[in-house]
PDB file of C-alpha atoms in Angstrom:
ATOM      1  CA  UNK A   1      -1.833 -29.936  12.666  1.00  0.00           C
ATOM      2  CA  UNK A   2      -2.821 -29.242   9.016  1.00  0.00           C
ATOM      3  CA  UNK A   3      -1.588 -26.235   7.035  1.00  0.00           C
ATOM      4  CA  UNK A   4      -3.599 -24.332   4.469  1.00  0.00           C
ATOM      5  CA  UNK A   5      -3.020 -23.163   0.851  1.00  0.00           C
ATOM      6  CA  UNK A   6      -0.274 -20.560   1.605  1.00  0.00           C
ATOM      7  CA  UNK A   7       3.174 -20.719   3.141  1.00  0.00           C
ATOM      8  CA  UNK A   8       2.527 -22.028   6.808  1.00  0.00           C
ATOM      9  CA  UNK A   9       4.624 -22.402   9.898  1.00  0.00           C
ATOM     10  CA  UNK A  10       3.739 -25.452  12.067  1.00  0.00           C
ATOM     11  CA  UNK A  11       5.337 -26.216  15.343  1.00  0.00           C
ATOM     12  CA  UNK A  12       4.936 -29.269  17.476  1.00  0.00           C
ATOM     13  CA  UNK A  13       4.501 -29.314  21.289  1.00  0.00           C
ATOM     14  CA  UNK A  14       5.681 -31.713  23.966  1.00  0.00           C
ATOM     15  CA  UNK A  15       3.796 -34.810  22.690  1.00  0.00           C
ATOM     16  CA  UNK A  16       3.890 -36.863  19.603  1.00  0.00           C
ATOM     17  CA  UNK A  17       2.601 -34.561  16.891  1.00  0.00           C
ATOM     18  CA  UNK A  18       1.468 -35.082  13.282  1.00  0.00           C
ATOM     19  CA  UNK A  19       1.954 -32.129  10.946  1.00  0.00           C
ATOM     20  CA  UNK A  20       0.809 -31.954   7.334  1.00  0.00           C
ATOM     21  CA  UNK A  21       1.891 -28.872   5.398  1.00  0.00           C
ATOM     22  CA  UNK A  22      -0.443 -29.050   2.432  1.00  0.00           C
ATOM     23  CA  UNK A  23       0.037 -26.765  -0.459  1.00  0.00           C
ATOM     24  CA  UNK A  24       2.525 -23.810  -0.218  1.00  0.00           C
ATOM     25  CA  UNK A  25       6.098 -23.481   0.754  1.00  0.00           C
ATOM     26  CA  UNK A  26       5.830 -24.525   4.465  1.00  0.00           C
ATOM     27  CA  UNK A  27       8.083 -24.833   7.543  1.00  0.00           C
ATOM     28  CA  UNK A  28       7.378 -27.598   9.907  1.00  0.00           C
ATOM     29  CA  UNK A  29       9.284 -27.934  13.220  1.00  0.00           C
ATOM     30  CA  UNK A  30       9.095 -30.835  15.703  1.00  0.00           C
ATOM     31  CA  UNK A  31       9.697 -30.505  19.434  1.00  0.00           C
ATOM     32  CA  UNK A  32       9.889 -32.980  22.213  1.00  0.00           C
ATOM     33  CA  UNK A  33       7.887 -35.971  20.977  1.00  0.00           C
ATOM     34  CA  UNK A  34       8.221 -38.515  18.242  1.00  0.00           C
ATOM     35  CA  UNK A  35       6.831 -36.416  15.482  1.00  0.00           C
ATOM     36  CA  UNK A  36       5.576 -37.037  11.940  1.00  0.00           C
ATOM     37  CA  UNK A  37       5.953 -34.303   9.360  1.00  0.00           C
ATOM     38  CA  UNK A  38       4.843 -34.293   5.794  1.00  0.00           C
ATOM     39  CA  UNK A  39       5.525 -31.354   3.549  1.00  0.00           C
ATOM     40  CA  UNK A  40       3.432 -31.358   0.416  1.00  0.00           C
ATOM     41  CA  UNK A  41       3.847 -30.373  -3.252  1.00  0.00           C
ATOM     42  CA  UNK A  42       6.009 -27.279  -2.776  1.00  0.00           C
ATOM     43  CA  UNK A  43       9.403 -26.453  -1.486  1.00  0.00           C
ATOM     44  CA  UNK A  44       9.230 -27.182   2.204  1.00  0.00           C
ATOM     45  CA  UNK A  45      11.579 -27.138   5.219  1.00  0.00           C
ATOM     46  CA  UNK A  46      11.123 -29.903   7.867  1.00  0.00           C
ATOM     47  CA  UNK A  47      13.104 -29.845  11.028  1.00  0.00           C
ATOM     48  CA  UNK A  48      13.133 -32.600  13.644  1.00  0.00           C
ATOM     49  CA  UNK A  49      14.199 -32.021  17.206  1.00  0.00           C
ATOM     50  CA  UNK A  50      14.743 -34.318  20.143  1.00  0.00           C
ATOM     51  CA  UNK A  51      13.414 -37.764  19.549  1.00  0.00           C
ATOM     52  CA  UNK A  52      12.765 -40.257  16.776  1.00  0.00           C
ATOM     53  CA  UNK A  53      10.950 -38.178  14.093  1.00  0.00           C
ATOM     54  CA  UNK A  54       9.725 -39.006  10.544  1.00  0.00           C
ATOM     55  CA  UNK A  55      10.066 -36.415   7.935  1.00  0.00           C
ATOM     56  CA  UNK A  56       8.619 -36.682   4.430  1.00  0.00           C
ATOM     57  CA  UNK A  57       9.258 -33.947   1.899  1.00  0.00           C
ATOM     58  CA  UNK A  58       6.869 -35.336  -0.747  1.00  0.00           C
ATOM     59  CA  UNK A  59       6.967 -32.963  -3.955  1.00  0.00           C
ATOM     60  CA  UNK A  60       9.188 -29.943  -4.426  1.00  0.00           C
ATOM     61  CA  UNK A  61      12.790 -29.208  -3.626  1.00  0.00           C
ATOM     62  CA  UNK A  62      12.758 -29.761   0.168  1.00  0.00           C
ATOM     63  CA  UNK A  63      15.163 -29.362   3.031  1.00  0.00           C
ATOM     64  CA  UNK A  64      14.948 -31.973   5.718  1.00  0.00           C
ATOM     65  CA  UNK A  65      17.029 -31.985   9.034  1.00  0.00           C
ATOM     66  CA  UNK A  66      16.728 -34.590  11.667  1.00  0.00           C
ATOM     67  CA  UNK A  67      18.826 -33.203  14.553  1.00  0.00           C
ATOM     68  CA  UNK A  68      18.754 -35.365  17.697  1.00  0.00           C
ATOM     69  CA  UNK A  69      17.142 -38.800  17.855  1.00  0.00           C
ATOM     70  CA  UNK A  70      17.098 -41.772  15.476  1.00  0.00           C
ATOM     71  CA  UNK A  71      15.046 -40.276  12.578  1.00  0.00           C
ATOM     72  CA  UNK A  72      13.776 -41.252   9.152  1.00  0.00           C
ATOM     73  CA  UNK A  73      13.959 -38.714   6.359  1.00  0.00           C
ATOM     74  CA  UNK A  74      12.380 -39.189   2.963  1.00  0.00           C
ATOM     75  CA  UNK A  75      12.818 -36.600   0.347  1.00  0.00           C
ATOM     76  CA  UNK A  76      10.243 -37.779  -2.198  1.00  0.00           C
ATOM     77  CA  UNK A  77      10.044 -36.104  -5.574  1.00  0.00           C
ATOM     78  CA  UNK A  78      12.204 -33.081  -6.307  1.00  0.00           C
ATOM     79  CA  UNK A  79      15.917 -32.184  -5.698  1.00  0.00           C
ATOM     80  CA  UNK A  80      16.112 -32.468  -1.928  1.00  0.00           C
ATOM     81  CA  UNK A  81      18.649 -31.818   0.879  1.00  0.00           C
ATOM     82  CA  UNK A  82      18.608 -34.289   3.662  1.00  0.00           C
ATOM     83  CA  UNK A  83      20.721 -33.825   6.856  1.00  0.00           C
ATOM     84  CA  UNK A  84      20.504 -36.615   9.491  1.00  0.00           C
ATOM     85  CA  UNK A  85      22.073 -34.857  12.494  1.00  0.00           C
ATOM     86  CA  UNK A  86      23.290 -36.779  15.455  1.00  0.00           C
ATOM     87  CA  UNK A  87      21.142 -39.930  15.735  1.00  0.00           C
ATOM     88  CA  UNK A  88      21.394 -43.230  13.887  1.00  0.00           C
ATOM     89  CA  UNK A  89      19.226 -42.227  10.949  1.00  0.00           C
ATOM     90  CA  UNK A  90      17.572 -43.597   7.820  1.00  0.00           C
ATOM     91  CA  UNK A  91      17.792 -41.231   4.890  1.00  0.00           C
ATOM     92  CA  UNK A  92      16.089 -41.945   1.472  1.00  0.00           C
ATOM     93  CA  UNK A  93      16.400 -39.404  -1.388  1.00  0.00           C
ATOM     94  CA  UNK A  94      13.587 -40.557  -3.681  1.00  0.00           C
ATOM     95  CA  UNK A  95      13.405 -39.304  -7.191  1.00  0.00           C
ATOM     96  CA  UNK A  96      15.396 -36.143  -8.184  1.00  0.00           C
ATOM     97  CA  UNK A  97      19.036 -35.134  -7.790  1.00  0.00           C
ATOM     98  CA  UNK A  98      19.404 -35.168  -3.945  1.00  0.00           C
ATOM     99  CA  UNK A  99      22.185 -34.310  -1.505  1.00  0.00           C
ATOM    100  CA  UNK A 100      22.187 -36.603   1.568  1.00  0.00           C
ATOM    101  CA  UNK A 101      24.453 -36.273   4.591  1.00  0.00           C
ATOM    102  CA  UNK A 102      24.465 -38.799   7.487  1.00  0.00           C
ATOM    103  CA  UNK A 103      26.439 -36.616   9.901  1.00  0.00           C
ATOM    104  CA  UNK A 104      27.162 -38.401  13.204  1.00  0.00           C
ATOM    105  CA  UNK A 105      26.595 -42.058  14.317  1.00  0.00           C
ATOM    106  CA  UNK A 106      25.891 -45.089  12.169  1.00  0.00           C
ATOM    107  CA  UNK A 107      23.443 -43.991   9.341  1.00  0.00           C
ATOM    108  CA  UNK A 108      21.846 -45.625   6.343  1.00  0.00           C
ATOM    109  CA  UNK A 109      21.560 -43.606   3.149  1.00  0.00           C
ATOM    110  CA  UNK A 110      19.718 -44.535  -0.035  1.00  0.00           C
ATOM    111  CA  UNK A 111      19.802 -42.231  -2.973  1.00  0.00           C
ATOM    112  CA  UNK A 112      16.830 -43.686  -5.001  1.00  0.00           C
ATOM    113  CA  UNK A 113      16.405 -42.438  -8.406  1.00  0.00           C
ATOM    114  CA  UNK A 114      18.334 -39.474  -9.745  1.00  0.00           C
ATOM    115  CA  UNK A 115      21.920 -38.341  -9.676  1.00  0.00           C
ATOM    116  CA  UNK A 116      22.625 -38.038  -6.000  1.00  0.00           C
ATOM    117  CA  UNK A 117      25.345 -37.125  -3.640  1.00  0.00           C
ATOM    118  CA  UNK A 118      25.454 -39.354  -0.530  1.00  0.00           C
ATOM    119  CA  UNK A 119      27.926 -38.599   2.268  1.00  0.00           C
ATOM    120  CA  UNK A 120      27.983 -40.771   5.414  1.00  0.00           C
ATOM    121  CA  UNK A 121      30.503 -38.632   7.113  1.00  0.00           C
ATOM    122  CA  UNK A 122      31.335 -39.842  10.701  1.00  0.00           C
ATOM    123  CA  UNK A 123      31.120 -43.390  12.066  1.00  0.00           C
ATOM    124  CA  UNK A 124      30.250 -46.656  10.145  1.00  0.00           C
ATOM    125  CA  UNK A 125      27.528 -45.909   7.525  1.00  0.00           C
ATOM    126  CA  UNK A 126      25.651 -48.018   4.931  1.00  0.00           C
ATOM    127  CA  UNK A 127      25.524 -45.926   1.692  1.00  0.00           C
ATOM    128  CA  UNK A 128      23.480 -47.072  -1.292  1.00  0.00           C
ATOM    129  CA  UNK A 129      23.328 -45.200  -4.581  1.00  0.00           C
ATOM    130  CA  UNK A 130      20.202 -46.683  -6.219  1.00  0.00           C
ATOM    131  CA  UNK A 131      19.427 -45.597  -9.798  1.00  0.00           C
ATOM    132  CA  UNK A 132      21.220 -42.792 -11.474  1.00  0.00           C
ATOM    133  CA  UNK A 133      24.890 -41.512 -11.559  1.00  0.00           C
ATOM    134  CA  UNK A 134      25.729 -41.229  -7.963  1.00  0.00           C
ATOM    135  CA  UNK A 135      28.638 -40.102  -5.831  1.00  0.00           C
ATOM    136  CA  UNK A 136      29.082 -42.140  -2.632  1.00  0.00           C
ATOM    137  CA  UNK A 137      31.324 -41.011   0.197  1.00  0.00           C
ATOM    138  CA  UNK A 138      32.098 -43.053   3.281  1.00  0.00           C
ATOM    139  CA  UNK A 139      34.615 -40.790   5.096  1.00  0.00           C
ATOM    140  CA  UNK A 140      35.288 -41.847   8.706  1.00  0.00           C
ATOM    141  CA  UNK A 141      34.464 -45.308  10.033  1.00  0.00           C
ATOM    142  CA  UNK A 142      34.147 -48.766   8.482  1.00  0.00           C
ATOM    143  CA  UNK A 143      31.572 -48.087   5.690  1.00  0.00           C
ATOM    144  CA  UNK A 144      29.531 -50.056   3.279  1.00  0.00           C
ATOM    145  CA  UNK A 145      29.197 -48.417  -0.067  1.00  0.00           C
ATOM    146  CA  UNK A 146      27.039 -50.002  -2.814  1.00  0.00           C
ATOM    147  CA  UNK A 147      26.758 -48.485  -6.308  1.00  0.00           C
ATOM    148  CA  UNK A 148      23.542 -48.761  -8.484  1.00  0.00           C
ATOM    149  CA  UNK A 149      22.636 -49.355 -12.041  1.00  0.00           C
ATOM    150  CA  UNK A 150      24.711 -46.601 -13.657  1.00  0.00           C
ATOM    151  CA  UNK A 151      28.143 -45.093 -13.544  1.00  0.00           C
ATOM    152  CA  UNK A 152      28.881 -44.215  -9.927  1.00  0.00           C
ATOM    153  CA  UNK A 153      31.906 -42.775  -7.998  1.00  0.00           C
ATOM    154  CA  UNK A 154      32.604 -44.629  -4.643  1.00  0.00           C
ATOM    155  CA  UNK A 155      35.092 -43.319  -2.121  1.00  0.00           C
ATOM    156  CA  UNK A 156      35.551 -45.122   1.096  1.00  0.00           C
ATOM    157  CA  UNK A 157      37.620 -42.617   2.989  1.00  0.00           C
ATOM    158  CA  UNK A 158      39.558 -43.373   6.239  1.00  0.00           C
ATOM    159  CA  UNK A 159      38.075 -46.714   7.554  1.00  0.00           C
ATOM    160  CA  UNK A 160      38.213 -50.414   6.672  1.00  0.00           C
ATOM    161  CA  UNK A 161      35.484 -50.171   4.026  1.00  0.00           C
ATOM    162  CA  UNK A 162      33.570 -52.491   1.820  1.00  0.00           C
ATOM    163  CA  UNK A 163      32.806 -51.200  -1.658  1.00  0.00           C
ATOM    164  CA  UNK A 164      30.592 -52.773  -4.342  1.00  0.00           C
ATOM    165  CA  UNK A 165      30.483 -51.034  -7.729  1.00  0.00           C
ATOM    166  CA  UNK A 166      27.312 -52.796  -9.062  1.00  0.00           C
ATOM    167  CA  UNK A 167      26.307 -52.322 -12.687  1.00  0.00           C
ATOM    168  CA  UNK A 168      27.747 -49.480 -14.723  1.00  0.00           C
ATOM    169  CA  UNK A 169      31.248 -48.135 -15.440  1.00  0.00           C
ATOM    170  CA  UNK A 170      32.236 -47.160 -11.855  1.00  0.00           C
ATOM    171  CA  UNK A 171      35.223 -45.413 -10.375  1.00  0.00           C
ATOM    172  CA  UNK A 172      36.154 -46.938  -6.951  1.00  0.00           C
ATOM    173  CA  UNK A 173      38.601 -45.314  -4.459  1.00  0.00           C
ATOM    174  CA  UNK A 174      39.159 -47.326  -1.372  1.00  0.00           C
ATOM    175  CA  UNK A 175      40.944 -44.608   0.512  1.00  0.00           C
ATOM    176  CA  UNK A 176      43.206 -45.137   3.542  1.00  0.00           C
ATOM    177  CA  UNK A 177      43.292 -48.584   5.318  1.00  0.00           C
ATOM    178  CA  UNK A 178      42.742 -52.060   3.898  1.00  0.00           C
ATOM    179  CA  UNK A 179      39.445 -52.182   2.103  1.00  0.00           C
ATOM    180  CA  UNK A 180      37.428 -54.873   0.324  1.00  0.00           C
ATOM    181  CA  UNK A 181      36.448 -53.893  -3.195  1.00  0.00           C
ATOM    182  CA  UNK A 182      34.142 -55.701  -5.593  1.00  0.00           C
ATOM    183  CA  UNK A 183      34.046 -54.092  -8.949  1.00  0.00           C
ATOM    184  CA  UNK A 184      30.846 -55.666 -10.316  1.00  0.00           C
ATOM    185  CA  UNK A 185      29.550 -55.512 -13.919  1.00  0.00           C
ATOM    186  CA  UNK A 186      30.729 -52.810 -16.346  1.00  0.00           C
ATOM    187  CA  UNK A 187      34.288 -51.321 -17.220  1.00  0.00           C
ATOM    188  CA  UNK A 188      35.428 -50.182 -13.741  1.00  0.00           C
ATOM    189  CA  UNK A 189      38.452 -48.236 -12.536  1.00  0.00           C
ATOM    190  CA  UNK A 190      39.959 -48.850  -9.095  1.00  0.00           C
ATOM    191  CA  UNK A 191      41.876 -45.693  -8.257  1.00  0.00           C
ATOM    192  CA  UNK A 192      44.746 -45.117  -5.750  1.00  0.00           C
ATOM    193  CA  UNK A 193      45.387 -41.495  -4.828  1.00  0.00           C
ATOM    194  CA  UNK A 194      48.354 -41.496  -2.316  1.00  0.00           C
ATOM    195  CA  UNK A 195      51.283 -43.653  -1.181  1.00  0.00           C
ATOM    196  CA  UNK A 196      49.866 -45.517   1.867  1.00  0.00           C
ATOM    197  CA  UNK A 197      46.606 -46.292   0.267  1.00  0.00           C
ATOM    198  CA  UNK A 198      46.317 -49.953  -0.428  1.00  0.00           C
ATOM    199  CA  UNK A 199      46.446 -53.282   1.226  1.00  0.00           C
ATOM    200  CA  UNK A 200      43.050 -53.727  -0.493  1.00  0.00           C
ATOM    201  CA  UNK A 201      41.463 -56.921  -1.655  1.00  0.00           C
ATOM    202  CA  UNK A 202      39.821 -56.617  -5.055  1.00  0.00           C
ATOM    203  CA  UNK A 203      37.174 -59.099  -6.292  1.00  0.00           C
ATOM    204  CA  UNK A 204      35.377 -59.602  -9.618  1.00  0.00           C
ATOM    205  CA  UNK A 205      38.171 -57.844 -11.374  1.00  0.00           C
ATOM    206  CA  UNK A 206      38.529 -58.576 -15.119  1.00  0.00           C
ATOM    207  CA  UNK A 207      41.746 -57.677 -16.819  1.00  0.00           C
ATOM    208  CA  UNK A 208      39.761 -57.351 -20.136  1.00  0.00           C
ATOM    209  CA  UNK A 209      37.546 -54.490 -19.088  1.00  0.00           C
ATOM    210  CA  UNK A 210      38.747 -53.117 -15.690  1.00  0.00           C
ATOM    211  CA  UNK A 211      41.660 -51.023 -14.680  1.00  0.00           C
ATOM    212  CA  UNK A 212      43.786 -50.060 -11.649  1.00  0.00           C
ATOM    213  CA  UNK A 213      44.895 -46.513 -11.820  1.00  0.00           C
ATOM    214  CA  UNK A 214      47.932 -45.073 -10.104  1.00  0.00           C
ATOM    215  CA  UNK A 215      48.349 -41.912 -12.030  1.00  0.00           C
ATOM    216  CA  UNK A 216      47.377 -39.725  -9.047  1.00  0.00           C
ATOM    217  CA  UNK A 217      50.369 -41.160  -7.188  1.00  0.00           C
ATOM    218  CA  UNK A 218      52.943 -41.308  -9.908  1.00  0.00           C
ATOM    219  CA  UNK A 219      52.171 -37.919 -11.624  1.00  0.00           C
ATOM    220  CA  UNK A 220      54.642 -36.037 -13.512  1.00  0.00           C
ATOM    221  CA  UNK A 221      57.953 -36.870 -15.450  1.00  0.00           C
ATOM    222  CA  UNK A 222      61.138 -37.282 -13.478  1.00  0.00           C
ATOM    223  CA  UNK A 223      60.618 -37.455  -9.776  1.00  0.00           C
ATOM    224  CA  UNK A 224      62.652 -38.484  -6.745  1.00  0.00           C
ATOM    225  CA  UNK A 225      61.884 -39.147  -3.093  1.00  0.00           C
ATOM    226  CA  UNK A 226      63.402 -40.994  -0.146  1.00  0.00           C
ATOM    227  CA  UNK A 227      59.882 -42.006   1.025  1.00  0.00           C
ATOM    228  CA  UNK A 228      59.172 -45.740   0.657  1.00  0.00           C
ATOM    229  CA  UNK A 229      56.706 -47.080  -1.914  1.00  0.00           C
ATOM    230  CA  UNK A 230      55.658 -50.251  -3.673  1.00  0.00           C
ATOM    231  CA  UNK A 231      56.015 -50.865  -7.378  1.00  0.00           C
ATOM    232  CA  UNK A 232      53.695 -53.195  -9.184  1.00  0.00           C
ATOM    233  CA  UNK A 233      55.107 -55.427 -11.940  1.00  0.00           C
ATOM    234  CA  UNK A 234      53.119 -57.724 -14.258  1.00  0.00           C
ATOM    235  CA  UNK A 235      53.855 -61.388 -13.998  1.00  0.00           C
ATOM    236  CA  UNK A 236      50.947 -62.713 -16.099  1.00  0.00           C
ATOM    237  CA  UNK A 237      47.812 -61.181 -17.466  1.00  0.00           C
ATOM    238  CA  UNK A 238      46.014 -61.760 -14.202  1.00  0.00           C
ATOM    239  CA  UNK A 239      48.886 -61.376 -11.569  1.00  0.00           C
ATOM    240  CA  UNK A 240      51.130 -58.703 -10.297  1.00  0.00           C
ATOM    241  CA  UNK A 241      54.159 -58.495  -8.107  1.00  0.00           C
ATOM    242  CA  UNK A 242      55.166 -55.559  -5.934  1.00  0.00           C
ATOM    243  CA  UNK A 243      58.710 -54.462  -4.931  1.00  0.00           C
ATOM    244  CA  UNK A 244      59.452 -52.200  -1.986  1.00  0.00           C
ATOM    245  CA  UNK A 245      62.286 -49.500  -2.090  1.00  0.00           C
ATOM    246  CA  UNK A 246      63.583 -47.001   0.407  1.00  0.00           C
ATOM    247  CA  UNK A 247      64.647 -44.706  -2.462  1.00  0.00           C
ATOM    248  CA  UNK A 248      62.731 -44.278  -5.758  1.00  0.00           C
ATOM    249  CA  UNK A 249      63.080 -42.360  -8.994  1.00  0.00           C
ATOM    250  CA  UNK A 250      61.212 -42.494 -12.166  1.00  0.00           C
ATOM    251  CA  UNK A 251      61.089 -40.582 -15.547  1.00  0.00           C
ATOM    252  CA  UNK A 252      57.593 -41.482 -16.793  1.00  0.00           C
ATOM    253  CA  UNK A 253      54.311 -42.723 -15.596  1.00  0.00           C
ATOM    254  CA  UNK A 254      51.836 -45.241 -16.892  1.00  0.00           C
ATOM    255  CA  UNK A 255      48.272 -46.231 -16.072  1.00  0.00           C
ATOM    256  CA  UNK A 256      47.700 -49.995 -15.509  1.00  0.00           C
TER     257      UNK A 256
END
């Protein structure tokens, strides 16, 4: 099926359909087969349905949704929104500032060029920022997060995650559970936000350029609690010691 110059609506049938929107702001909807949809130069909406579909936005600020099935979504040029749905999907943003959501199952996300938001959401996802200043979120599951060439923010979330900062001055939050963090090149900050975060292994950490930041935990002046916590104490320039307490109080905070 081939759309014309205007804003077209193309709907697939029971078989494996091929839909090309052409020019204009088009809406392409798959159905029961393994469908191929390509939007064109304008702001298009592409929606997969039941099976393994391929959706390509091309130019314009497009919206792509995979729904059921193991789909492949490619935003192309423009600031696109990609939503994988329930299958094990591959989502590629392309150029532009994209928003990419894996949703359910084990998805693979790649931002490409531009300043992107990549959110794996449920299950164990592979999230790669690519070029640009990206924000990578793992959330549930044991995720793999890989930053790109510029200053990225990586947040593993709830699972036993692996996080790689890459090049650039990155901010890395392992989240809950024991994560494996590799800072990479640049001046990076590894951030802990709550008591109970930690048990992490940090690699490629340089005390000359990188930091570990606990300020979100130890915020404020003068605080007491009967919750247990661990205190880090410097031994040498490249080592620390931790002490455990059942009762803790402090009057000032400091970023390491």
